[in-house]
């Protein structure tokens, strides 16, 4: 088998490679006889059935989501975005990059806009979270939601919930003195459809109730 690594850096297979001291989960792309391999996750044979080796730490967290207290036990690694989408069924917040680069997952935490994909849910004990589902007042749309419709500020709509939540934050912060200022303070929200001109107009409309 060919390899790009210099010969001196390639370790020969040894018996100790999967010895009991190295048991547990290991990431691999190699199929090894007798091992369980699924989607790149390799479970060493002696770890199968050993629940203590695979059980992830979990915690209970209690927070307010759209005005309603929610208490839930989650894996400590769960992001706020996954808590909302996978555990609470609030799929308005979108998963774009899952890495803090697109803004599709933007929600408000204690009134501040955050990328929920980068926010650990277990750190939000007692926090007040608002998602796009929590913006309406009964059947009445939030002024910024209405402005997005009035200005036709979307195409596919995937970025729209994040744009609206970020716009709500932008207006609340007072960064709406000019279209340039809005553009600057909304720059963390990417629109692949290129609706930026209309998005800025919508934020401006809602900020100044034109
Ligand atoms: Fe969170 Fe892109 S999904 S920033
Ligand atoms: Fe399609 Fe923004 S409307 S990504």
XYZ file of C-alpha atoms and ligand atoms in Angstrom:
218
model
C 0.000 0.000 0.000
C 1.390 3.419 -0.904
C 1.583 6.259 1.608
C 2.482 9.935 1.412
C 4.287 9.814 4.732
C 8.053 9.385 4.826
C 8.942 5.819 5.633
C 10.553 6.771 8.966
C 7.261 8.228 10.291
C 5.113 5.147 9.609
C 4.840 2.947 12.686
C 4.720 -0.781 12.050
C 1.643 -2.563 13.390
C 2.205 -3.823 16.898
C 0.127 -5.880 19.313
C -0.091 -3.005 21.781
C -1.873 -0.680 19.294
C -5.326 -1.884 20.435
C -4.284 -3.238 23.818
C -6.588 -2.839 26.883
C -4.781 0.352 27.873
C -5.828 1.927 24.559
C -9.379 0.668 24.580
C -12.334 2.911 23.958
C -13.449 4.953 21.042
C -10.949 5.727 18.352
C -11.459 7.548 15.101
C -10.237 5.579 12.165
C -10.857 4.999 8.515
C -9.372 1.528 8.624
C -11.378 -1.666 8.814
C -9.812 -4.016 11.315
C -10.790 -7.689 11.573
C -13.192 -8.335 14.452
C -13.817 -4.624 15.142
C -17.073 -2.695 14.823
C -16.771 0.107 12.273
C -19.602 2.540 11.537
C -19.307 5.879 9.771
C -15.643 6.219 10.646
C -16.228 5.511 14.335
C -14.174 2.566 15.474
C -15.024 0.702 18.648
C -12.281 -1.579 19.823
C -13.581 -5.123 20.444
C -12.934 -5.053 24.184
C -14.886 -1.771 24.531
C -18.115 -3.237 23.114
C -20.584 -3.706 25.953
C -18.550 -1.571 28.321
C -21.078 1.233 28.868
C -18.761 3.265 31.093
C -16.379 3.583 28.136
C -18.992 5.118 25.812
C -21.431 6.973 28.055
C -21.228 10.728 27.515
C -21.578 13.059 30.507
C -24.974 14.702 30.673
C -26.534 17.506 32.710
C -29.932 18.952 33.422
C -30.475 22.510 32.241
C -33.466 24.741 32.843
C -34.008 27.802 30.682
C -36.773 30.007 29.345
C -37.449 29.529 25.644
C -39.894 31.947 24.035
C -41.412 32.699 27.422
C -41.825 29.078 28.489
C -39.621 27.318 31.041
C -38.011 24.192 29.598
C -36.072 21.721 31.737
C -34.191 18.978 29.964
C -31.298 16.547 30.455
C -28.793 16.730 27.624
C -25.359 15.542 26.616
C -22.925 18.194 27.894
C -21.659 18.757 24.342
C -25.083 19.776 22.991
C -25.151 23.173 21.306
C -28.029 25.555 21.890
C -28.927 25.088 18.217
C -29.259 21.313 18.625
C -31.167 21.747 21.881
C -33.669 23.955 20.057
C -33.962 21.893 16.892
C -33.481 18.317 18.057
C -34.830 18.374 21.609
C -37.479 21.107 21.582
C -38.626 20.814 17.949
C -38.001 24.504 17.255
C -36.622 24.198 13.734
C -36.914 27.874 12.794
C -33.264 28.433 13.673
C -31.237 26.957 10.824
C -28.000 24.991 10.757
C -25.887 26.420 7.948
C -22.183 26.083 8.665
C -22.425 24.846 12.290
C -19.180 26.740 12.823
C -20.083 30.354 13.577
C -19.520 31.633 10.060
C -22.964 32.173 8.504
C -25.418 33.458 11.141
C -28.276 31.150 10.061
C -28.580 29.950 13.666
C -28.810 33.406 15.281
C -31.076 33.657 18.353
C -31.280 36.066 21.268
C -29.954 35.021 24.680
C -30.859 37.486 27.413
C -31.493 39.995 24.636
C -28.079 39.556 22.975
C -27.743 37.959 19.553
C -25.606 34.814 19.543
C -24.677 32.072 17.124
C -26.516 29.189 18.754
C -24.333 26.621 16.980
C -21.347 27.855 19.013
C -23.184 28.189 22.322
C -23.084 25.283 24.768
C -26.590 24.689 26.074
C -25.438 23.538 29.537
C -23.988 27.001 30.159
C -27.397 28.629 29.780
C -28.962 27.690 33.107
C -31.674 30.275 33.787
C -31.131 32.101 30.473
C -33.912 33.725 28.470
C -33.798 32.535 24.867
C -35.828 33.984 22.008
C -36.034 32.253 18.636
C -37.843 33.314 15.479
C -40.848 31.280 16.659
C -41.130 33.574 19.668
C -41.261 36.862 17.768
C -44.917 36.912 16.824
C -47.536 38.366 19.118
C -50.374 35.907 18.638
C -51.227 36.107 14.939
C -49.456 39.427 14.561
C -46.035 39.375 12.950
C -43.112 41.215 14.494
C -42.530 44.511 12.589
C -39.284 43.120 11.164
C -40.993 39.954 9.932
C -43.571 42.168 8.210
C -40.790 44.340 6.783
C -39.092 41.281 5.258
C -42.369 40.493 3.491
C -42.939 44.097 2.425
C -39.418 44.407 1.020
C -39.390 40.881 -0.453
C -36.113 40.408 1.425
C -35.608 36.695 0.806
C -35.362 34.168 -1.964
C -34.835 30.590 -0.709
C -35.465 31.726 2.862
C -32.832 29.542 4.524
C -30.948 32.466 6.028
C -34.093 34.437 6.843
C -34.761 33.379 10.475
C -31.154 34.215 11.354
C -31.324 37.502 9.446
C -34.513 38.470 11.266
C -33.167 37.581 14.720
C -29.950 39.426 13.974
C -31.969 42.374 12.660
C -34.008 42.467 15.874
C -30.726 42.609 17.804
C -29.302 45.245 15.462
C -32.347 47.486 15.947
C -32.308 46.957 19.717
C -28.616 47.895 19.825
C -29.348 51.085 17.884
C -27.059 50.309 14.961
C -29.512 51.596 12.385
C -28.360 55.166 11.799
C -27.726 54.564 8.102
C -27.843 51.756 5.557
C -24.064 51.476 5.804
C -24.284 51.065 9.571
C -26.963 48.387 9.238
C -24.870 46.604 6.625
C -21.850 46.657 8.948
C -23.742 45.337 11.968
C -25.546 42.671 9.947
C -22.346 41.504 8.260
C -22.200 38.274 10.288
C -25.292 37.000 8.504
C -24.619 35.503 5.100
C -27.260 35.276 2.369
C -26.250 32.956 -0.435
C -29.112 34.296 -2.544
C -27.623 37.775 -2.333
C -30.681 39.576 -0.945
C -28.550 42.029 1.019
C -29.989 45.249 -0.442
C -33.546 44.249 0.490
C -32.512 42.849 3.889
C -30.914 46.177 4.783
C -34.045 48.000 3.590
C -36.235 45.731 5.730
C -34.164 46.387 8.862
C -34.238 50.110 8.078
C -38.029 49.982 7.578
C -38.630 48.194 10.888
C -36.227 50.463 12.755
C -37.893 53.619 11.517
C -41.395 52.222 10.841
C -41.462 53.651 7.308
Fe -24.299 28.866 13.265
Fe -23.610 29.091 10.681
S -24.940 27.611 11.620
S -23.129 30.426 12.317
Fe -31.501 32.267 0.322
Fe -30.718 34.159 2.034
S -32.627 33.985 0.988
S -29.733 32.300 1.590
